[in-house]
Structure formats: C-alpha cells, structure tokens
Amino acid sequence: MPKDIRLALKEIGPDGYKVRHAPAPVASRGASGSSTGGFSEKPRRKPLGPGQLTKSRYMTGVTESKREMWFEARGELSPDVGERWRMEQGNLVSELAREEFPDGTFVGGPPSETQLQPTRPLFEVRFSVGDMTIRVDVLRPAPSDGWVLTEVKSSTMTSRSSRKRARQDVAFQAYVLSEAGLPLQGAEVMHLNPEYVHPDGGELFARTDLTGELGEQIQEARENAPEFTSVLDRDEPPNLWPSRACNTCDCPEPCHSLPEHSVLTLPRLYYGHLEEIIEEGRWTLEELQGHSHLKPKHENYIQAAQAGEPYVDTSEVRDALSELEYPLYFLDFEAIDYALPPFEGTSPWEKVPFQYSLHVVKEGQPLGREEVAHKEFLGAGEGDPRRPLAERLVQDIGPEGSIVVYNATFEKGILEDLQEAFPQWEDRFESYTHRLWDQGEIFQEGHYVHPSQKGSWSLKTVLPAFDPDLKYGDLGVQEGMEAVVQYSRMISPETSDSKAREIEEDLLAYCKRDTWAMVVIRRSLSEIAW
C-alpha cells in the first residue's frame, strides 16, 4: 500500500480497512475567503499553463460554461468546501483502487517507450497532444494487443448525471489518446459499488464497461476541443451574456449588469422556461409580469420585490401552522458521508449522523414568551456515532408532538436509516418520520416571500427577514459541509485536545443556531397569521 494512503487507511486484515482521516493542521481558504480547514495538505503537481485543455477544464467547459473554464484555468475559481471534501475522498479512492492492480507501475508523468509496451498496468500516465493534456488513472493491457483505459470514480454511478459526466470524461480521454496514437482497445469506469456494506458485504469496487458506447461523446469532444483551446488562449474571458448559463455562473467578474431582482432571481423557474424568456429578451420584473411561464410563486416574488415588503398569503400560512401539535420539537441533524465507509453496516457515501440540536416548546404559554428547552448531541471519538446519537434521541423526543424541520427530505432520510440500523427502536423512529413538519414548505411554495430572499428559500436567506441581527457570520462554523470537515478534524487523533474542544464548541453553536432560527421564524409567522 502506498505510503500516503497509510495516513488515511489502516488495514485490519480480511475485514477490509478502517478510515482514520488525518486532516491538515492548517486551514486553507477558498476564493470566497471562508475557512475550509481540515483538508490534508499534499504536495501539488506543478500546474499546467492556462492554455492547456486538461480533463478537468474540459469537464468544466461541457458541464458548466466556457467562461468558468477560462477562470478555472487561471486559478481564479477555487472549489468550495464541499467540492474539496469530495476531492479528498476521491484521492483516497483512487489510491486504494490501485491495489486492484498489484503488478501495476506508478508513472506520474509521460510514459517511457518501455512502459508503452502493454505488459503491465500503468498509473497516473500523462499524455499531451498539442494544447490538450490528460492524466489517465489506469492504463491496463488489453486481452489482445493494446490498452484499456480505466477511469476511477469515487461516485457510486447511481444518478443519471454522474453516469453522463463519466461518459464525457472518459470520451475526452479516449479522444486525446487516439490523437496520441495509442492503440486503445477498451474503456471502462471503475467506481464504488453502491451495494457494498462495510466490512465484508460484497465487492467495494464495480466496473462499468463503456467500450463501443462512446461514439457520440467522442464526437462531442472532437468538436469541442478546438473551440475550448481557442477560448483558453484568449486574454479575456468569453462573454456568455445573454444565456441560461448566467443563472448559475460562479465567475468572479460579471459580464452583464442587471438590477437586484430580475429573471435570474425568480424562484425555481424551469430551465426550459428560463431559456425561452431570455430568448424573448425579457430580463426585468416589469417585463416579466403576466408571462405565461410564471406560476403563483413567481408572481408573489415579483409583487414582494416591487413593493419592497413581504408578500404573505395569510390563509395558507395559518393553515400550515394549524397542523402543528404540541409539544414542538425543532430538530436539525448534521451528517458526514465517507466515500470509503468506515463503520460496520454502512455503504459508500451513506450519510452518518454525528450531531443534532433540539429546541422544545411546550403548549399553554403566551406566544413569544414560551419556555424553550434545548437539548443537543455531538459524537466524540473515532467510533460510530450513530448508536449513542440514537440512544439520546429517543430520550429527548417524546411520544407526541410535531417534529419541526427545515427541508424534511434530509431529516426523514436520516431517521429512516436509523430505523433500519437499530430495529430495537424501529417504532420510535417510524413515528418520528410521520410527525415531521417541514417549515421550509411555506417559503418554497411562496406563501411568504421577502424581497431579501432573492428567490432563495434556504434557512440562511429566510432568517434575516425575521431577525436581521440573527445571522451566521459570527459563528466558527457557518454551513453544513464546513461542519462535516470540522467534525472529521475534531475526531482525528492528530488533533490536539484544545483544538478539538474549540471545534466542538463551534459545531454545537452552529447546529443550535439552525434550530433556534426555526423557533424564531415560527413565532413570527404565528404573529402574522393570527
């Protein structure tokens, strides 16, 4: 096993591996300036010049935009904390995948003439053709003369989007290899098996053969490559305005000027409808009013933005709040997902809850002056946090009352997984899922719309409309993926006790802020509705 992977994995014989996750001692900062500490600091390869079309840049070009590809090539777009976590997990998977080819050779650059004789697998092989450069995860000898390209993915390849991206990724590599004159006989994706259960429930890796199925994607790469290399060679980024891509562009410099509220801030507008409206040249809210593609939630948003005050459908809000049954349990989980599942009974990328916050409001007290109890849990140590979390949760949540969450899909999934993992509490967790009440639906459906939300219904954008002083900027942890990374850092044996306590306090404060925000929002909505 390579030396660097031993920092993260410890073999325990036939039962597989144990993930230790040794994070970095120093935090790094992304383009946004927010702390993303907790990632391992490994020597980075010397970056290629901005004019080179790499696999990563090609994928940004086909899945995001040519403008983002241009900025990425110049180091002006950095992966966010979630992307960095997935990249770190992907590195572990790639290194472990090499163990499947025990006679392989690590190349880490251009292959020699001797290595190009198909006698043994090669790892991290670089090929350059003109302005295109790729680094192939694994090249293995084909059964007959030639090679098979093996792309390693940390994904389980269960979603349509992940399968599409993998085909585009492999097709670009196959195109470059054909241009380099390499005799390629096959192509495949080696990915995590979604059916694998740690420690010995099946094979960790699965393979998807793409040989003979990439004609359309290879032709796409053949057509895109000259245009992409031309874009990368420019001194200025391409201007995409006007296009649908403007809706999700993360580039540091805008290429257009729009008012604060526009077609791009309409909440949850279908992409197809957005494209049609853009083609019609309608951008401002005045131009959009009455459009056939707008739904009531869009019209509600336009009304709120133009009036400069909230739009409230009092009847809908009152009906929603009337569903609540006391006592009220305001619940929020935090969960970590590992590509390589470290705990018995878990699968790749399964969400493992490690923390919850719970605010409890009892009946019979004046609105705004209720006695609110707070309970919380945070797993400690390297072990599986699910059992102690489940034991505490069944003590903290009683047999009756609504369980208030924000975006119930996540919490429901966690509760269903706990129900399956701990059959002794099956009835309790099943009752919890039936008692969930999703506060976010009021905002998602447009029953309450504040101009400051700018089309978003996330808790962090909704909260300032009800309490401008209650924000997340003063917290050491400010969003969910940062909580994941910091938790992995907190439980690492390489983190000092004092630093672990500091992270613990930050995690508890963050999760508590989420559930308290729901308490504040519920109070305010009740005052509006009655």
XYZ file of C-alpha atoms in Angstrom:
530
model
C 0.000 0.000 0.000
C 1.428 3.434 -0.920
C 2.853 5.421 1.974
C 0.488 8.381 1.638
C -2.653 6.257 1.759
C -1.470 4.749 5.041
C -2.063 8.178 6.562
C -5.775 7.708 5.991
C -6.311 3.950 5.975
C -5.213 1.224 8.359
C -5.539 -2.346 7.159
C -7.259 -4.722 9.547
C -6.800 -7.957 7.656
C -9.625 -9.705 5.773
C -12.291 -7.415 7.187
C -11.152 -4.540 4.972
C -9.934 -1.175 6.221
C -10.592 1.498 8.771
C -10.671 5.155 7.768
C -8.655 7.309 10.137
C -8.996 10.591 8.251
C -5.990 12.620 9.308
C -6.784 16.253 8.448
C -4.476 19.146 7.914
C -3.111 21.173 10.812
C -3.534 24.378 8.851
C -6.767 25.781 7.422
C -6.896 26.932 3.843
C -9.138 29.491 2.230
C -11.168 29.244 -0.919
C -11.970 32.042 -3.332
C -14.778 33.237 -1.096
C -12.415 33.738 1.820
C -14.258 31.358 4.130
C -12.242 28.901 6.169
C -12.077 25.401 4.758
C -9.728 23.878 7.285
C -9.478 20.155 7.764
C -8.091 19.014 4.420
C -4.830 17.202 4.035
C -2.044 19.297 2.609
C -0.286 17.144 -0.004
C 2.331 18.357 -2.452
C 0.554 19.652 -5.522
C 1.600 18.969 -9.075
C 3.029 21.900 -10.941
C 0.008 23.490 -12.616
C -0.178 23.443 -16.384
C -0.343 26.734 -18.255
C -3.784 28.297 -18.741
C -3.719 27.491 -22.458
C -3.716 23.725 -21.876
C -7.043 21.905 -22.151
C -6.958 19.384 -19.318
C -9.571 16.818 -18.400
C -10.780 18.966 -15.519
C -11.060 22.086 -17.671
C -12.819 20.185 -20.433
C -15.416 18.904 -17.963
C -15.989 22.423 -16.630
C -16.498 23.596 -20.187
C -19.101 20.956 -21.066
C -20.941 20.835 -17.735
C -20.710 24.459 -16.580
C -19.592 27.078 -19.111
C -16.618 28.187 -21.197
C -16.381 31.325 -19.082
C -15.928 29.337 -15.874
C -13.422 27.104 -17.678
C -11.350 30.200 -18.581
C -11.267 31.475 -14.979
C -10.534 27.997 -13.605
C -7.503 27.680 -15.883
C -6.121 30.887 -14.371
C -6.661 29.801 -10.798
C -9.406 32.351 -10.171
C -12.070 29.781 -9.324
C -11.464 27.589 -6.297
C -13.519 24.550 -5.247
C -15.821 25.222 -2.343
C -15.592 23.299 0.926
C -17.941 20.566 -0.277
C -16.042 20.066 -3.514
C -12.757 19.909 -1.641
C -14.142 17.249 0.702
C -15.245 15.140 -2.259
C -11.867 15.643 -3.930
C -10.052 14.434 -0.814
C -12.339 11.411 -0.622
C -11.757 10.805 -4.321
C -7.983 10.821 -3.806
C -8.313 8.069 -1.196
C -10.483 6.016 -3.546
C -8.055 6.438 -6.448
C -5.112 5.300 -4.374
C -6.982 2.333 -2.947
C -8.138 1.360 -6.448
C -4.520 0.764 -7.461
C -4.488 -2.181 -5.082
C -6.759 -3.904 -7.602
C -3.768 -3.963 -9.983
C -0.958 -5.393 -7.808
C 1.546 -5.606 -10.665
C 0.978 -2.008 -11.736
C 3.572 0.764 -12.012
C 3.099 4.353 -10.872
C 4.210 6.697 -13.677
C 3.094 10.146 -12.571
C 4.101 11.758 -15.872
C 4.742 10.946 -19.540
C 5.390 7.223 -20.114
C 8.686 5.921 -21.435
C 8.936 3.849 -24.593
C 9.429 0.749 -22.474
C 6.343 1.497 -20.360
C 4.256 1.899 -23.523
C 4.689 -1.801 -24.220
C 1.405 -3.248 -22.877
C 2.878 -5.647 -20.330
C 1.622 -4.245 -17.010
C -0.875 -1.632 -15.713
C 0.286 1.974 -15.503
C -0.990 4.577 -13.029
C -1.288 8.344 -13.477
C 0.017 8.418 -17.042
C 0.240 11.795 -18.765
C -0.311 12.308 -22.476
C -0.066 15.641 -24.310
C -1.198 16.360 -27.845
C -0.865 19.967 -28.920
C -2.819 22.072 -26.427
C -4.502 19.060 -24.806
C -3.147 17.222 -21.758
C -4.686 14.355 -19.811
C -3.572 12.202 -16.903
C -5.078 8.709 -17.106
C -5.875 6.981 -13.799
C -5.099 3.466 -15.016
C -3.961 2.063 -18.365
C -4.048 -1.711 -18.311
C -3.065 -4.162 -21.048
C -5.983 -5.357 -23.155
C -6.572 -9.114 -23.527
C -5.290 -8.707 -27.068
C -2.694 -6.162 -28.164
C -3.289 -2.594 -26.962
C -4.672 -0.918 -23.860
C -7.819 -0.496 -21.777
C -8.464 2.925 -20.211
C -9.770 2.651 -16.639
C -11.166 5.843 -15.148
C -11.526 5.649 -11.353
C -14.520 7.424 -9.834
C -15.379 7.832 -6.173
C -19.028 8.076 -7.244
C -21.392 5.120 -6.998
C -22.647 5.972 -10.506
C -26.281 5.665 -9.465
C -27.538 9.005 -10.788
C -28.126 9.872 -14.420
C -25.958 12.986 -14.116
C -22.987 11.045 -12.691
C -23.204 8.493 -15.499
C -23.380 11.251 -18.111
C -20.363 13.056 -16.657
C -18.369 9.837 -16.533
C -19.044 9.139 -20.209
C -17.989 12.664 -21.192
C -14.868 12.383 -19.035
C -13.787 9.033 -20.484
C -14.657 10.124 -24.033
C -12.340 13.160 -23.838
C -9.507 10.938 -22.626
C -10.196 8.396 -25.372
C -10.145 11.188 -27.956
C -6.764 12.505 -26.750
C -5.309 9.006 -26.621
C -6.429 8.354 -30.191
C -4.796 11.623 -31.253
C -1.638 10.469 -29.457
C -1.683 7.248 -31.464
C -2.170 4.917 -28.511
C -3.855 1.626 -29.501
C -6.905 1.768 -27.226
C -8.994 -1.409 -27.232
C -11.447 -0.604 -24.448
C -12.659 1.906 -21.884
C -14.331 1.471 -18.518
C -15.205 3.232 -15.292
C -14.125 1.688 -12.025
C -16.384 3.112 -9.327
C -17.625 2.423 -5.831
C -20.228 -0.302 -5.563
C -23.449 1.168 -4.100
C -24.393 -2.306 -2.785
C -21.195 -2.719 -0.774
C -21.700 -2.834 3.007
C -18.675 -2.451 5.268
C -16.759 -4.527 6.220
C -17.389 -7.594 4.055
C -20.704 -7.139 2.273
C -19.639 -7.631 -1.328
C -17.005 -6.016 -3.502
C -16.009 -2.404 -2.799
C -15.456 -1.611 -6.486
C -17.655 -2.203 -9.512
C -16.823 -1.688 -13.185
C -18.935 -0.255 -15.980
C -17.705 -1.154 -19.454
C -18.062 1.713 -21.935
C -16.258 0.070 -24.849
C -18.074 0.831 -28.067
C -20.602 3.133 -26.357
C -18.819 6.486 -26.528
C -19.187 7.408 -30.195
C -21.480 10.378 -29.540
C -19.374 11.698 -26.646
C -16.096 11.271 -28.564
C -17.556 13.227 -31.455
C -18.627 15.889 -28.959
C -15.046 16.056 -27.649
C -13.679 16.260 -31.193
C -15.931 19.257 -31.868
C -15.451 20.972 -28.512
C -11.678 20.656 -28.164
C -10.657 23.218 -30.833
C -13.173 25.756 -29.524
C -12.161 25.209 -25.893
C -8.438 25.542 -26.599
C -9.149 28.730 -28.537
C -11.098 30.127 -25.581
C -8.323 29.221 -23.124
C -5.771 31.001 -25.313
C -7.631 34.326 -25.161
C -6.518 37.213 -22.983
C -10.097 37.935 -21.938
C -12.827 35.513 -20.792
C -15.704 34.783 -23.174
C -18.910 36.732 -22.671
C -21.890 34.398 -22.312
C -24.490 37.108 -21.976
C -27.310 36.534 -22.604
C -27.735 32.833 -21.867
C -29.153 30.430 -19.294
C -25.589 29.828 -18.059
C -25.705 33.270 -16.430
C -28.120 31.809 -13.879
C -25.513 29.551 -12.252
C -22.231 31.206 -13.225
C -19.703 31.448 -10.386
C -17.170 33.598 -12.190
C -15.542 36.342 -10.102
C -16.384 39.030 -12.664
C -19.890 39.542 -14.085
C -20.235 40.116 -17.811
C -23.557 41.895 -17.524
C -25.379 44.382 -15.341
C -28.838 43.576 -14.020
C -30.947 45.049 -11.235
C -31.035 43.317 -7.849
C -34.205 41.466 -8.850
C -34.501 40.022 -12.357
C -35.361 36.897 -14.326
C -32.284 35.259 -12.805
C -33.657 35.577 -9.260
C -37.086 34.108 -9.985
C -37.530 31.178 -7.590
C -37.350 27.676 -9.083
C -38.079 28.577 -12.695
C -37.762 25.664 -15.119
C -34.600 25.890 -17.223
C -36.569 25.465 -20.423
C -38.858 28.370 -19.496
C -35.848 30.457 -18.485
C -34.273 29.892 -21.882
C -37.446 30.952 -23.685
C -37.807 34.114 -21.595
C -34.152 35.026 -22.206
C -34.593 34.473 -25.939
C -37.506 36.917 -25.787
C -35.179 39.500 -24.271
C -37.148 39.889 -21.044
C -34.930 40.474 -18.018
C -36.568 42.891 -15.593
C -39.522 42.174 -13.351
C -41.601 44.773 -15.197
C -41.055 42.888 -18.448
C -41.906 39.564 -16.823
C -45.256 40.378 -15.247
C -48.072 38.289 -16.651
C -45.789 35.971 -18.625
C -47.407 32.607 -19.372
C -44.476 30.699 -17.835
C -44.871 32.299 -14.417
C -46.554 30.419 -11.592
C -48.165 31.981 -8.494
C -44.910 31.694 -6.524
C -43.163 33.753 -9.228
C -45.886 36.384 -9.244
C -45.724 36.524 -5.433
C -41.995 37.150 -5.634
C -42.447 39.912 -8.220
C -45.086 41.564 -6.040
C -42.830 41.480 -2.970
C -39.787 42.800 -4.861
C -41.689 45.671 -6.438
C -43.421 46.623 -3.183
C -40.215 46.339 -1.160
C -42.057 44.425 1.550
C -43.033 40.793 2.200
C -45.804 39.052 0.328
C -47.804 36.929 2.772
C -50.645 34.551 1.984
C -52.051 34.686 5.493
C -54.605 31.941 4.904
C -52.005 29.453 3.636
C -49.580 30.298 6.439
C -52.340 29.898 9.046
C -53.418 26.559 7.595
C -49.848 25.292 7.658
C -49.240 26.382 11.256
C -52.542 24.832 12.313
C -51.109 21.412 11.549
C -48.634 21.716 14.422
C -49.260 19.643 17.553
C -47.609 20.341 20.907
C -45.052 19.872 22.226
C -42.987 21.200 19.322
C -39.588 19.648 18.674
C -37.375 21.777 16.424
C -34.812 19.307 15.080
C -31.686 19.577 12.924
C -29.124 16.870 12.115
C -25.578 17.130 10.843
C -24.249 14.097 8.988
C -20.957 13.052 7.438
C -20.585 10.892 4.336
C -17.436 8.952 3.502
C -16.580 7.532 0.104
C -14.913 4.630 1.931
C -17.409 3.696 4.649
C -15.578 3.295 7.971
C -18.395 1.939 10.138
C -19.938 -1.515 10.192
C -23.170 -1.676 8.223
C -22.558 1.495 6.198
C -22.123 1.888 2.442
C -20.190 4.335 0.242
C -21.398 7.915 0.709
C -24.043 6.891 3.235
C -24.885 9.827 5.475
C -23.885 9.098 9.055
C -25.469 11.486 11.586
C -22.999 12.714 14.172
C -24.877 15.632 15.732
C -28.298 17.070 16.417
C -29.808 20.122 18.043
C -33.300 20.086 19.527
C -35.343 23.017 20.824
C -38.548 22.013 22.629
C -41.590 24.294 23.055
C -44.491 23.237 25.296
C -48.146 24.251 24.985
C -50.043 26.758 27.089
C -47.599 29.670 27.152
C -48.012 33.126 25.568
C -46.520 33.465 22.099
C -43.052 34.935 22.289
C -42.700 34.138 25.981
C -42.673 30.368 25.799
C -40.218 28.430 27.857
C -37.879 26.829 25.338
C -35.732 23.892 26.387
C -32.622 22.949 24.426
C -31.051 19.522 24.049
C -28.101 18.526 21.906
C -25.768 15.707 20.988
C -22.349 15.599 19.319
C -20.445 12.371 18.726
C -16.914 12.172 20.061
C -14.040 9.862 19.265
C -13.319 7.820 16.150
C -16.115 5.288 16.638
C -19.521 5.095 15.002
C -21.592 7.989 16.418
C -24.966 6.564 15.392
C -25.783 4.357 18.385
C -25.114 6.976 21.104
C -26.964 9.535 18.973
C -29.956 7.224 18.580
C -29.999 6.383 22.308
C -30.041 10.065 23.210
C -32.624 10.996 20.580
C -35.235 8.506 21.804
C -34.804 10.004 25.260
C -35.080 13.610 24.074
C -38.123 13.290 21.778
C -41.353 12.257 23.468
C -44.170 10.092 22.037
C -46.333 13.032 20.917
C -45.901 16.387 19.221
C -44.767 17.750 15.868
C -41.107 17.488 14.878
C -40.302 20.723 13.039
C -37.529 20.569 10.439
C -36.398 22.679 7.515
C -36.412 20.676 4.263
C -37.781 17.387 5.588
C -36.175 15.196 2.916
C -32.825 15.211 4.695
C -34.092 14.572 8.240
C -36.533 11.929 7.015
C -33.697 10.073 5.297
C -31.594 10.140 8.457
C -34.469 8.839 10.584
C -35.236 6.054 8.114
C -31.590 4.972 8.130
C -31.572 4.945 11.951
C -34.749 2.894 11.911
C -33.057 0.291 9.724
C -29.797 0.311 11.674
C -31.423 -0.046 15.113
C -34.517 -2.272 14.912
C -34.939 -2.103 18.698
C -36.172 1.484 18.212
C -37.940 0.871 14.912
C -41.353 2.016 16.149
C -39.946 5.210 17.656
C -38.099 6.283 14.530
C -41.031 5.370 12.320
C -43.293 7.566 14.436
C -40.782 10.414 14.158
C -40.916 10.315 10.346
C -44.729 10.512 10.441
C -44.592 13.507 12.801
C -42.231 15.623 10.676
C -43.485 19.100 9.791
C -41.495 20.934 7.142
C -41.228 24.645 7.894
C -39.415 25.239 4.620
C -42.508 24.423 2.544
C -44.088 27.766 3.468
C -41.229 29.555 1.728
C -40.685 27.012 -1.004
C -44.308 27.350 -2.129
C -44.197 31.150 -1.988
C -46.728 31.605 0.839
C -44.260 34.000 2.459
C -41.826 35.877 0.229
C -39.436 38.584 1.368
C -37.519 40.636 -1.208
C -34.250 39.976 0.625
C -34.513 36.251 -0.193
C -33.847 36.996 -3.892
C -35.649 33.857 -4.911
C -33.969 31.538 -2.388
C -35.846 29.694 0.353
C -32.820 28.383 2.271
C -32.902 28.880 6.035
C -29.921 31.241 5.944
C -31.610 33.573 3.439
C -35.029 33.420 5.106
C -33.856 34.042 8.693
C -32.699 37.686 8.239
C -36.211 38.616 7.097
C -37.462 37.774 10.599
C -34.454 38.738 12.709
C -31.776 40.803 10.895
C -29.441 40.504 13.897
C -29.564 36.705 13.965
C -27.036 35.647 11.340
C -24.320 33.057 10.837
C -21.348 35.327 10.202
C -20.317 35.372 13.869
C -20.019 31.569 14.063
C -16.865 29.492 13.747
C -18.783 27.051 11.525
C -21.238 28.632 9.107
C -22.574 25.922 6.800
C -23.218 22.198 6.607
C -20.217 20.997 4.629
C -17.908 23.032 6.820
C -19.447 21.177 9.778
C -18.599 17.869 8.087
C -14.982 18.840 7.534
C -14.518 20.237 11.024
C -16.091 17.159 12.597
C -13.636 14.921 10.724
C -10.891 17.147 12.095
C -12.269 17.087 15.644
C -12.290 13.282 15.883
C -8.836 12.841 14.349
C -6.241 11.518 16.820
C -3.802 14.028 15.343
C -5.878 16.999 16.546
C -4.873 18.447 19.896
C -7.321 18.329 22.794
C -7.570 22.116 22.915
C -8.299 22.363 19.187
C -10.840 19.547 19.406
C -12.683 21.398 22.193
C -12.692 24.582 20.121
C -14.187 22.738 17.143
C -16.731 21.066 19.420
C -17.933 24.462 20.646
C -18.162 25.756 17.074
C -20.186 22.739 15.927
C -22.601 22.947 18.835
C -23.140 26.664 18.260
C -23.803 26.173 14.548
C -26.355 23.397 14.921
C -28.064 25.249 17.782
C -28.374 28.348 15.587
C -30.282 26.330 12.963
C -32.952 25.078 15.351
C -33.247 28.402 17.159
C -33.779 30.058 13.775
C -36.779 27.788 13.212
C -38.177 28.761 16.615
C -37.835 32.464 15.760
C -39.436 32.016 12.335
C -42.357 30.041 13.743
C -43.037 32.757 16.340
C -43.012 35.483 13.716
C -45.242 33.568 11.323
C -47.716 32.932 14.140
C -47.871 36.643 14.923
C -48.569 37.351 11.248
C -51.185 34.621 10.835
C -53.272 35.397 13.922
